[in-house]
Coordinates of C-alpha atoms in Angstrom, one line a residue:
Chain A
M1 CA 93.5 117.8 92.3
N2 CA 93.9 114.4 90.4
D3 CA 97.5 114.0 89.4
K4 CA 97.3 111.2 86.7
V5 CA 98.1 112.5 83.5
K6 CA 97.7 109.7 80.4
L7 CA 100.3 110.9 77.5
V8 CA 99.0 109.6 73.9
E9 CA 102.2 109.1 72.1
V10 CA 101.7 110.5 68.7
G11 CA 105.6 110.6 67.9
P12 CA 105.6 107.2 65.3
R13 CA 101.9 108.7 63.5
D14 CA 101.3 112.3 63.2
G15 CA 105.1 112.8 64.0
L16 CA 106.8 110.6 60.9
Q17 CA 103.7 111.8 58.8
N18 CA 104.9 115.0 58.8
E19 CA 108.6 114.2 58.6
P20 CA 109.8 114.7 55.1
G21 CA 111.0 111.7 53.8
L22 CA 110.4 107.9 54.2
V23 CA 111.5 106.4 57.3
P24 CA 111.7 102.6 57.1
T25 CA 109.4 99.7 58.7
A26 CA 112.3 98.5 60.7
V27 CA 113.2 102.2 62.6
K28 CA 108.7 102.5 63.1
I29 CA 108.8 99.2 64.7
A30 CA 111.8 99.9 67.0
L31 CA 110.4 103.3 67.9
V32 CA 107.2 102.3 68.9
E33 CA 108.8 99.2 71.0
R34 CA 110.8 101.8 72.2
L35 CA 108.0 104.2 73.4
A36 CA 106.2 101.3 74.8
D37 CA 109.7 100.4 76.8
C38 CA 109.6 104.2 78.6
G39 CA 106.0 103.4 80.6
L40 CA 104.5 105.3 77.3
S41 CA 100.9 103.5 77.6
H42 CA 99.2 104.8 74.3
I43 CA 101.2 105.0 71.1
E44 CA 99.3 106.3 67.7
A45 CA 101.4 103.6 65.9
A46 CA 100.1 104.0 62.2
S47 CA 97.9 105.3 59.6
F48 CA 95.6 104.0 57.6
V49 CA 95.0 106.7 54.8
S50 CA 95.1 106.3 51.2
P51 CA 98.6 105.8 50.6
K52 CA 98.0 108.1 47.5
W53 CA 97.8 111.1 50.2
V54 CA 100.1 110.0 52.8
P55 CA 103.3 107.5 51.5
Q56 CA 104.7 107.8 54.9
M57 CA 102.1 106.0 56.5
A58 CA 102.2 103.2 53.2
D59 CA 103.2 100.4 55.4
G60 CA 100.7 100.8 58.9
H61 CA 100.2 97.0 58.6
A62 CA 103.5 95.8 58.4
V63 CA 104.6 98.0 61.5
L64 CA 101.1 97.1 63.8
T65 CA 101.6 93.7 63.0
G66 CA 105.7 93.5 63.1
I67 CA 105.7 95.3 66.8
R68 CA 106.1 93.0 69.8
R69 CA 103.1 93.8 71.4
R70 CA 103.4 94.9 75.4
P71 CA 99.7 93.8 76.8
Q72 CA 99.2 96.4 78.9
V73 CA 100.1 98.9 75.7
I74 CA 97.5 100.2 73.7
Y75 CA 98.3 100.7 69.7
S76 CA 96.0 102.9 68.2
A77 CA 95.7 103.4 64.5
L78 CA 94.3 106.3 62.3
T79 CA 91.0 104.8 60.3
P80 CA 89.3 107.9 58.1
N81 CA 86.9 105.8 56.6
M82 CA 85.6 101.5 56.5
H83 CA 88.2 100.5 54.2
G84 CA 90.6 102.3 56.8
L85 CA 88.8 101.1 59.7
E86 CA 88.9 97.1 58.2
A87 CA 92.5 97.8 57.7
A88 CA 92.8 98.3 61.0
L89 CA 91.1 95.3 62.1
T90 CA 92.8 93.2 59.9
A91 CA 96.3 94.2 61.6
G92 CA 95.1 94.1 65.3
A93 CA 94.8 97.8 66.2
D94 CA 93.9 98.5 69.5
E95 CA 92.0 101.6 69.2
V96 CA 91.8 103.5 66.3
A97 CA 91.2 107.8 65.8
V98 CA 88.7 109.3 63.3
F99 CA 89.4 112.8 62.6
T100 CA 87.4 116.0 61.6
A101 CA 88.2 119.9 61.7
A102 CA 86.4 123.2 63.7
S103 CA 87.0 125.1 60.0
E104 CA 85.3 124.3 57.0
S105 CA 88.4 125.4 54.8
F106 CA 90.4 123.1 56.4
C107 CA 88.0 120.0 56.6
R108 CA 88.1 120.8 52.5
H109 CA 92.0 120.9 52.5
N110 CA 92.6 117.8 54.7
I111 CA 90.2 115.4 54.2
H112 CA 87.9 116.3 51.3
C113 CA 84.2 117.1 52.6
S114 CA 82.8 119.5 54.2
I115 CA 82.6 118.9 58.7
A116 CA 79.0 117.5 58.4
E117 CA 79.9 114.8 55.6
S118 CA 82.7 113.9 57.2
L119 CA 80.9 112.9 60.7
T120 CA 78.5 111.2 58.0
R121 CA 81.0 109.4 57.4
F122 CA 82.3 108.5 60.4
A123 CA 78.6 106.8 61.5
P124 CA 79.3 103.4 60.1
L125 CA 82.5 103.1 61.0
L126 CA 81.5 104.0 64.1
A127 CA 78.7 101.5 64.3
L128 CA 81.3 98.8 63.1
A129 CA 84.3 99.7 65.6
R130 CA 81.5 98.7 68.3
Q131 CA 80.7 95.5 67.0
H132 CA 84.2 94.7 67.1
R133 CA 84.4 96.4 70.8
L134 CA 87.2 98.7 69.4
R135 CA 87.1 102.0 71.4
V136 CA 87.0 105.2 68.9
R137 CA 89.2 108.3 69.3
G138 CA 87.9 111.5 67.4
Y139 CA 90.3 114.3 66.5
V140 CA 88.9 117.8 66.1
S141 CA 91.5 120.3 63.9
T142 CA 92.7 124.0 64.1
V143 CA 90.5 124.5 67.8
L144 CA 92.4 127.4 67.8
G145 CA 93.0 128.5 64.5
C146 CA 93.1 127.9 60.9
P147 CA 95.7 128.0 58.4
Y148 CA 92.5 129.2 55.7
E149 CA 90.2 131.2 57.4
G150 CA 91.9 132.9 60.7
K151 CA 89.8 132.8 63.9
V152 CA 88.4 129.6 64.8
S153 CA 85.5 130.0 67.2
P154 CA 85.0 128.2 70.8
A155 CA 81.6 127.4 69.4
A156 CA 82.4 125.7 66.5
V157 CA 85.1 123.7 67.9
A158 CA 81.8 122.3 71.2
R159 CA 79.8 121.7 68.0
V160 CA 81.8 119.3 66.8
A161 CA 83.6 118.1 69.6
D162 CA 79.5 117.4 70.8
A163 CA 78.9 115.1 66.9
L164 CA 82.2 113.3 67.9
Y165 CA 80.9 112.3 71.2
Q166 CA 77.3 111.8 70.3
L167 CA 78.5 109.6 67.5
G168 CA 80.3 107.4 70.4
C169 CA 84.4 108.4 70.0
A170 CA 85.0 107.7 73.5
E171 CA 88.0 110.3 73.8
V172 CA 88.4 114.0 71.6
S173 CA 91.1 115.4 70.8
L174 CA 91.4 119.3 70.5
G175 CA 94.2 119.6 68.5
D176 CA 95.7 123.1 67.8
T177 CA 97.1 122.4 64.6
I178 CA 99.0 125.1 63.6
G179 CA 99.9 125.8 66.9
I180 CA 98.8 129.4 66.9
G181 CA 96.8 129.1 70.5
T182 CA 98.0 131.2 73.6
P183 CA 96.7 130.5 77.1
N184 CA 93.7 132.7 77.7
R185 CA 92.4 131.5 73.9
A186 CA 92.6 127.7 75.2
R187 CA 91.3 128.0 77.6
A188 CA 88.1 130.0 76.2
M189 CA 88.0 127.3 73.7
L190 CA 87.6 124.1 76.3
T191 CA 85.3 126.2 78.6
A192 CA 82.8 126.1 75.4
V193 CA 83.5 122.4 75.0
R194 CA 83.4 121.0 78.1
Q195 CA 79.6 122.2 78.4
H196 CA 78.8 119.2 75.7
V197 CA 81.6 117.2 76.1
P198 CA 83.0 115.6 79.8
I199 CA 86.4 117.0 80.8
E200 CA 87.1 112.8 81.2
N201 CA 86.7 112.4 78.0
L202 CA 88.6 115.3 76.4
A203 CA 92.5 115.4 75.4
V204 CA 94.8 118.1 74.0
H205 CA 96.7 118.2 71.1
F206 CA 99.0 121.3 70.7
H207 CA 101.8 121.8 68.1
D208 CA 104.7 124.2 69.1
T209 CA 105.4 126.3 66.0
Y210 CA 104.7 129.3 67.8
G211 CA 106.3 128.2 71.1
Q212 CA 103.4 128.2 73.2
A213 CA 102.6 124.6 73.2
L214 CA 103.6 124.0 77.3
A215 CA 102.2 127.1 78.9
N216 CA 98.6 126.0 76.6
I217 CA 99.0 122.6 77.9
H218 CA 100.1 124.0 81.5
A219 CA 96.7 126.5 81.7
L220 CA 94.0 123.6 80.3
L221 CA 95.9 120.9 83.2
E222 CA 94.8 123.8 85.6
G223 CA 91.2 124.1 83.6
G224 CA 91.5 120.3 84.2
I225 CA 92.2 118.3 81.7
R226 CA 94.4 114.8 82.0
I227 CA 95.3 113.8 78.7
I228 CA 97.6 114.8 76.7
D229 CA 98.7 114.0 73.2
S230 CA 102.9 114.5 72.5
S231 CA 105.4 113.4 69.8
V232 CA 108.9 111.8 71.0
A233 CA 111.3 114.5 69.7
G234 CA 108.9 117.2 68.9
L235 CA 108.6 114.4 66.1
G236 CA 107.0 116.3 63.0
G237 CA 106.8 119.6 61.2
C238 CA 104.0 121.9 60.0
P239 CA 103.0 121.9 55.9
Y240 CA 102.0 125.4 56.6
A241 CA 105.6 126.7 57.5
P242 CA 108.1 124.6 56.6
G243 CA 111.1 124.3 58.9
A244 CA 108.5 125.5 61.7
S245 CA 108.3 122.5 65.2
G246 CA 106.2 119.7 64.7
N247 CA 104.3 118.6 68.2
V248 CA 105.0 119.1 71.3
A249 CA 107.7 117.0 72.2
T250 CA 106.9 114.5 74.9
E251 CA 110.4 115.0 77.1
D252 CA 110.1 118.2 77.8
L253 CA 105.8 117.6 79.1
V254 CA 106.9 114.9 81.1
Y255 CA 109.4 116.9 82.4
L256 CA 106.0 120.0 83.2
L257 CA 104.2 117.0 84.8
N258 CA 106.9 115.5 86.7
G259 CA 107.9 119.3 88.0
L260 CA 104.3 119.6 88.8
G261 CA 104.1 116.5 91.1
M262 CA 101.9 114.5 88.0
D263 CA 102.4 111.2 87.5
T264 CA 102.5 109.7 84.0
G265 CA 104.7 106.8 84.3
V266 CA 107.3 107.3 81.6
D267 CA 110.8 106.4 82.6
L268 CA 112.1 110.1 81.5
D269 CA 115.6 108.9 81.0
R270 CA 115.2 106.3 79.0
L271 CA 112.4 108.5 76.7
V272 CA 114.9 111.6 76.4
D273 CA 117.4 108.2 75.3
T274 CA 114.7 107.7 72.7
G275 CA 114.3 110.7 71.3
R276 CA 117.7 111.2 70.5
W277 CA 118.1 107.7 69.0
I278 CA 115.5 108.6 66.8
S279 CA 116.8 111.8 65.4
Q280 CA 120.0 110.0 65.0
Q281 CA 118.1 107.8 62.8
L282 CA 116.1 110.6 60.7
G283 CA 118.9 113.2 60.5
R284 CA 117.2 115.5 62.5
H285 CA 117.7 118.2 64.7
N286 CA 116.6 117.0 68.1
G287 CA 113.0 119.1 68.7
S288 CA 112.9 118.5 72.6
K289 CA 114.9 120.9 74.8
V290 CA 115.0 118.2 77.5
G291 CA 116.5 116.4 74.8
L292 CA 119.4 118.6 74.3
A293 CA 119.9 119.5 78.3
W294 CA 119.8 116.4 79.6
P295 CA 123.2 114.7 81.0
K296 CA 124.4 112.2 78.7
Chain B
M1 CA 94.6 143.7 85.3
N2 CA 97.1 145.7 84.4
D3 CA 98.0 144.5 80.6
K4 CA 101.2 146.9 80.3
V5 CA 104.4 144.7 80.1
K6 CA 108.5 145.9 80.2
L7 CA 110.3 143.7 78.9
V8 CA 114.0 143.7 79.4
E9 CA 116.4 142.4 76.4
V10 CA 119.7 141.0 77.6
G11 CA 120.4 139.1 73.9
P12 CA 123.5 141.5 73.5
R13 CA 125.0 141.1 77.1
D14 CA 123.8 137.4 78.2
G15 CA 122.9 136.0 74.9
L16 CA 126.2 137.0 73.3
Q17 CA 128.2 136.7 76.4
N18 CA 127.1 132.7 76.3
E19 CA 127.7 132.2 72.2
P20 CA 130.9 130.4 71.7
G21 CA 132.4 132.8 69.5
L22 CA 134.0 136.4 69.3
V23 CA 131.4 138.7 67.8
P24 CA 132.8 142.0 66.2
T25 CA 132.0 145.2 67.9
A26 CA 130.0 146.3 64.7
V27 CA 127.5 143.5 65.2
K28 CA 126.9 144.3 68.9
I29 CA 126.1 148.1 67.7
A30 CA 124.2 147.1 64.7
L31 CA 122.4 144.2 67.0
V32 CA 121.4 147.7 70.0
E33 CA 120.3 149.7 66.8
R34 CA 117.9 147.0 65.6
L35 CA 116.8 145.8 69.0
A36 CA 115.5 149.3 69.4
D37 CA 114.0 150.0 66.4
C38 CA 111.7 146.7 66.9
G39 CA 110.6 149.4 70.1
L40 CA 112.4 147.7 73.0
S41 CA 112.7 150.2 75.4
H42 CA 115.3 148.5 77.6
I43 CA 118.3 147.1 75.9
E44 CA 120.9 145.5 78.7
A45 CA 123.9 146.5 75.8
A46 CA 126.9 145.8 77.8
S47 CA 129.2 144.1 80.6
F48 CA 132.0 145.7 82.5
V49 CA 133.4 142.6 83.6
S50 CA 136.9 141.5 83.7
P51 CA 137.6 140.7 80.0
K52 CA 140.1 138.0 81.4
W53 CA 136.6 136.1 83.0
V54 CA 134.0 137.3 79.6
P55 CA 136.6 138.2 77.0
Q56 CA 133.1 138.5 74.4
M57 CA 132.4 141.6 76.3
A58 CA 135.6 143.2 76.2
D59 CA 134.3 145.5 74.1
G60 CA 131.5 147.6 76.3
H61 CA 132.6 151.1 76.2
A62 CA 133.1 150.1 71.7
V63 CA 129.4 149.2 72.4
L64 CA 127.9 151.8 74.2
T65 CA 130.0 154.7 72.9
G66 CA 129.0 153.4 69.1
I67 CA 125.7 152.8 69.2
R68 CA 123.0 156.1 67.6
R69 CA 120.7 156.4 70.8
R70 CA 117.2 156.6 70.6
P71 CA 116.5 159.4 74.0
Q72 CA 113.3 157.0 75.1
V73 CA 115.6 153.6 74.9
I74 CA 118.0 152.4 78.2
Y75 CA 121.1 151.0 77.3
S76 CA 122.4 149.7 80.6
A77 CA 125.3 147.7 81.6
L78 CA 126.2 144.6 83.9
T79 CA 128.9 146.2 86.8
P80 CA 130.6 143.1 89.0
N81 CA 132.2 146.3 91.1
M82 CA 133.3 149.6 91.3
H83 CA 135.8 149.4 88.4
G84 CA 133.3 148.0 86.2
L85 CA 130.6 151.0 87.3
E86 CA 133.2 153.9 86.6
A87 CA 133.9 151.7 82.7
A88 CA 129.7 151.8 82.7
L89 CA 129.7 155.5 83.5
T90 CA 132.2 156.7 81.6
A91 CA 131.1 154.8 78.5
G92 CA 127.4 157.0 79.3
A93 CA 125.6 153.5 80.2
D94 CA 121.5 154.7 81.6
E95 CA 121.4 151.9 84.3
V96 CA 123.7 149.0 85.0
A97 CA 123.1 146.3 87.3
V98 CA 124.8 143.9 89.6
F99 CA 124.9 140.1 89.7
T100 CA 124.9 138.0 92.7
A101 CA 123.0 134.5 93.2
A102 CA 120.6 132.9 95.7
S103 CA 123.0 129.6 96.0
E104 CA 126.2 129.5 97.9
S105 CA 128.0 127.7 95.6
F106 CA 126.8 129.1 92.6
C107 CA 127.9 132.7 94.1
R108 CA 131.4 131.1 94.7
H109 CA 132.2 129.4 91.7
N110 CA 130.2 132.6 88.9
I111 CA 131.9 135.4 91.2
H112 CA 133.8 133.6 93.9
C113 CA 133.1 135.4 97.1
S114 CA 130.4 134.6 99.6
I115 CA 126.9 135.6 98.8
A116 CA 127.1 138.1 102.1
E117 CA 130.4 139.4 100.2
S118 CA 129.0 140.1 97.0
L119 CA 126.2 141.9 99.1
T120 CA 128.8 144.1 100.7
R121 CA 130.9 144.9 97.6
F122 CA 128.1 145.9 96.0
A123 CA 127.2 148.9 98.8
P124 CA 129.5 151.6 97.5
L125 CA 129.0 150.9 94.2
L126 CA 125.0 151.5 94.7
A127 CA 126.0 154.6 96.7
L128 CA 128.5 155.8 93.7
A129 CA 125.4 154.9 91.3
R130 CA 122.8 157.0 93.5
Q131 CA 125.3 159.9 93.2
H132 CA 124.9 159.9 89.5
R133 CA 121.4 159.5 89.4
L134 CA 121.9 156.2 88.1
R135 CA 119.3 153.0 88.2
V136 CA 120.8 149.7 89.5
R137 CA 119.2 146.7 88.7
G138 CA 119.6 143.6 90.7
Y139 CA 120.6 140.2 89.6
V140 CA 119.5 137.0 91.5
S141 CA 120.7 134.0 89.9
T142 CA 119.5 130.3 90.7
V143 CA 116.1 131.1 92.1
L144 CA 114.7 127.8 91.1
G145 CA 117.9 125.3 91.0
C146 CA 121.5 125.5 91.5
P147 CA 123.6 123.1 89.3
Y148 CA 126.5 122.4 92.1
E149 CA 123.1 122.1 95.2
G150 CA 120.0 121.5 93.2
K151 CA 117.0 122.8 94.8
V152 CA 117.2 125.8 96.3
S153 CA 114.2 127.1 98.8
P154 CA 112.3 130.1 98.1
A155 CA 113.8 131.5 101.5
A156 CA 116.8 132.1 99.9
V157 CA 115.9 134.0 97.0
A158 CA 113.3 136.2 99.7
R159 CA 116.4 137.1 101.5
V160 CA 118.6 137.8 99.2
A161 CA 115.9 140.0 96.7
D162 CA 115.4 141.7 99.8
A163 CA 118.7 142.9 100.5
L164 CA 119.5 144.4 97.0
Y165 CA 116.3 145.9 97.6
Q166 CA 117.3 147.3 101.1
L167 CA 120.5 148.2 99.5
G168 CA 118.7 150.2 96.5
C169 CA 118.0 148.3 93.6
A170 CA 115.5 149.6 91.9
E171 CA 114.9 146.1 90.3
V172 CA 115.5 143.0 91.2
S173 CA 115.7 140.1 88.8
L174 CA 115.3 136.2 89.1
G175 CA 117.0 134.3 87.4
D176 CA 116.3 130.5 86.5
T177 CA 119.8 130.6 85.1
I178 CA 119.8 126.8 84.7
G179 CA 116.1 127.0 83.5
I180 CA 114.7 124.0 85.4
G181 CA 112.4 124.9 87.3
T182 CA 108.3 124.1 86.8
P183 CA 104.7 126.7 87.1
N184 CA 104.3 125.7 90.7
R185 CA 108.1 126.2 92.0
A186 CA 108.0 129.5 90.0
R187 CA 105.3 130.7 91.7
A188 CA 105.9 129.6 95.4
M189 CA 109.5 131.8 95.0
L190 CA 107.6 135.1 94.1
T191 CA 104.8 134.3 96.9
A192 CA 108.5 133.9 99.1
V193 CA 109.8 137.4 97.6
R194 CA 106.9 139.6 97.6
Q195 CA 106.3 139.7 101.0
H196 CA 109.8 141.5 101.3
V197 CA 109.8 143.5 97.5
P198 CA 107.2 144.9 95.9
I199 CA 106.3 143.3 92.7
E200 CA 106.2 146.0 90.8
N201 CA 109.9 146.0 91.8
L202 CA 110.4 142.5 90.3
A203 CA 111.3 141.3 86.9
V204 CA 111.9 137.3 85.5
H205 CA 114.4 136.1 84.4
F206 CA 114.1 132.7 82.3
H207 CA 116.2 130.3 81.2
D208 CA 115.0 127.7 77.9
T209 CA 117.2 125.0 79.1
Y210 CA 114.0 122.2 79.4
G211 CA 111.5 123.7 77.5
Q212 CA 109.7 125.8 80.4
A213 CA 110.3 129.6 80.3
L214 CA 107.3 130.2 78.5
A215 CA 105.1 128.3 81.0
N216 CA 106.7 129.7 84.1
I217 CA 106.5 133.4 82.7
H218 CA 102.7 133.2 82.1
A219 CA 102.5 131.3 85.9
L220 CA 103.9 133.8 86.5
L221 CA 102.6 137.0 84.2
E222 CA 98.9 135.3 86.3
G223 CA 100.7 135.9 89.8
G224 CA 101.6 139.6 88.8
I225 CA 104.6 140.3 87.5
R226 CA 104.8 142.8 84.8
I227 CA 109.0 142.8 84.4
I228 CA 110.1 139.9 81.5
D229 CA 113.9 139.5 81.1
S230 CA 114.3 137.5 77.0
S231 CA 116.8 137.2 74.4
V232 CA 116.2 137.6 70.8
A233 CA 116.4 134.4 69.1
G234 CA 116.8 132.8 72.1
L235 CA 120.1 133.9 71.9
G236 CA 122.3 132.2 74.6
G237 CA 123.4 128.5 75.6
C238 CA 124.1 127.3 79.2
P239 CA 127.5 126.7 80.3
Y240 CA 126.0 123.8 82.4
A241 CA 124.7 121.8 79.3
P242 CA 126.3 122.2 76.0
G243 CA 124.4 122.6 73.0
A244 CA 120.9 124.0 75.5
S245 CA 119.0 126.3 74.4
G246 CA 119.6 130.1 76.0
N247 CA 117.4 132.7 77.1
V248 CA 113.5 132.5 76.7
A249 CA 113.3 134.2 73.2
T250 CA 111.5 137.6 73.2
E251 CA 110.2 136.6 69.6
D252 CA 108.1 134.0 71.6
L253 CA 107.7 136.4 74.5
V254 CA 106.3 138.4 72.8
Y255 CA 103.3 136.3 70.4
L256 CA 102.6 135.3 73.7
L257 CA 101.7 138.5 75.3
N258 CA 100.5 139.3 72.1
G259 CA 98.1 136.5 72.1
L260 CA 96.9 137.3 76.2
G261 CA 96.0 140.8 74.6
M262 CA 99.0 142.8 77.0
D263 CA 100.9 145.8 75.6
T264 CA 104.6 145.6 75.2
G265 CA 105.2 148.5 72.2
V266 CA 107.4 146.2 70.5
D267 CA 106.3 145.2 66.7
L268 CA 107.3 141.3 66.0
D269 CA 108.2 141.7 62.5
R270 CA 110.7 143.7 62.6
L271 CA 111.3 141.4 65.8
V272 CA 111.7 138.3 63.6
D273 CA 113.8 139.7 60.8
T274 CA 116.4 141.0 63.5
G275 CA 116.5 137.7 65.1
R276 CA 116.9 136.0 61.8
W277 CA 119.4 138.5 61.5
I278 CA 122.0 137.6 64.6
S279 CA 121.2 134.1 63.9
Q280 CA 122.8 134.2 60.5
Q281 CA 125.3 136.9 61.7
L282 CA 126.5 134.3 64.7
G283 CA 126.1 131.0 62.0
R284 CA 123.6 129.3 64.6
H285 CA 120.3 128.0 64.5
N286 CA 117.3 130.9 65.5
G287 CA 116.5 130.0 68.7
S288 CA 113.2 131.2 68.2
K289 CA 109.9 129.2 67.3
V290 CA 108.2 132.1 66.3
G291 CA 111.4 133.4 63.8
L292 CA 111.4 129.9 62.4
A293 CA 107.6 129.4 62.0
W294 CA 106.8 133.3 60.5
P295 CA 106.1 133.9 57.1
K296 CA 109.3 135.5 55.4

């Protein structure tokens, strides 16, 4: 069994985006720099969505241009459209990400178009990214359930993942956006998707809303997944369940992977420090159990 | 695959015992009654240990004699010695539990004797219980690690579990007391133990100190375990890591088992209500993620 796992740290983007208050740009920059110092090699640092929709992310340019870059680290940004991609290019993002969903209602609520329209919109974006030799990641939301439609079929997820891969996404991240999944359904979903997209091009992205994230991730690691998204201190919340948990905490994930003898390149002591620091900066309960239990 | 899972609710004992403040007897009684109303069929309701060591549990007699009993429910009590067993018999416990450890240092710190001495002490207790047709459960602590010794070998756990089973314990509960384990080590431990004790006589007991409990439990469910200890609202803490999490939350466990299509007999809506109620009574953060996310 290949024991290298690639972690994609989404705390500065997916995490902070779902925090209630505005976070100062200097804190975001310090967070990204600290995460890189922990050995995280892929950090989603900004989002070039309309500040009308997501005011928390309006300072993406300042963040990406303000960080002291480490040459080995990939700093990425979310880019919903051509306008976003151009902004990401200007700010010097190393990689960009597009996002759609596996359920129509969620797609419409979240990005105000159908799944098919979202894919059409991505085509020129992927073409321009290719010209700039920019790697593109594709997110699929609601892969294990939708807050509007309930269950989502593995076949529906496979269709969208396949479409993103065919469009040229180098990596497709499968998101349990509302954290509703359990291991058997997670496995059934992955089985359907990997018939279309090679497992080494697939990532998983679990929110821990119902406490199931690590159990699901462990089941999918055994199914061959080696790219996992997570968020330091479990940053973020769930807009559909106020008070609920955010992304799976990177600290708890690294603890699991260390225990399984897998290699992440992350220094857990420093990561715990970073999680405690950002929780304090945000005046927020530390969402990582490792962060709470680790010796001071 | 057999889809029935027996849950042993340890919140009123292992949970409350590790809460910082004293809990009124009336609250304990109401908690036990509410848990039974949720469909939980095995509830550890009291502990007859010396009030000098565990003042939180001094009202065991009042709790066991104060609850309105449901005939289908087993109300059990922890009994470290003959004195405790006699108290449990007087109070009308349906089942009792003895406890020892897989690591010598923990055993000495926790119950002030060696593992061998603890087993010697249990022999007359089990004989008396047998006379009274009282079922006895045996707890083994520190099965995946010890706060004093670090790693604990699967062989050491198997020796103690075997000894408890040979002494007449009907069920042996394997406890990751400090929540330190990850799935591969948990499986190696179970593999060693089941060579001595039939799997249907084994339970697992995970604390969620490092957020690994559900991932471990899921791995062991796949290994055949069908008896699991848990605690409503994740009650309890870890005396070795102040601020850290307690037992795995019953709500999160039931959510997992429901998702796997397994049958627990528990009404999750009522259980979430009970977890919220007891968290409020104790002025405590609800330790169940399901409890935080579930619709009001």
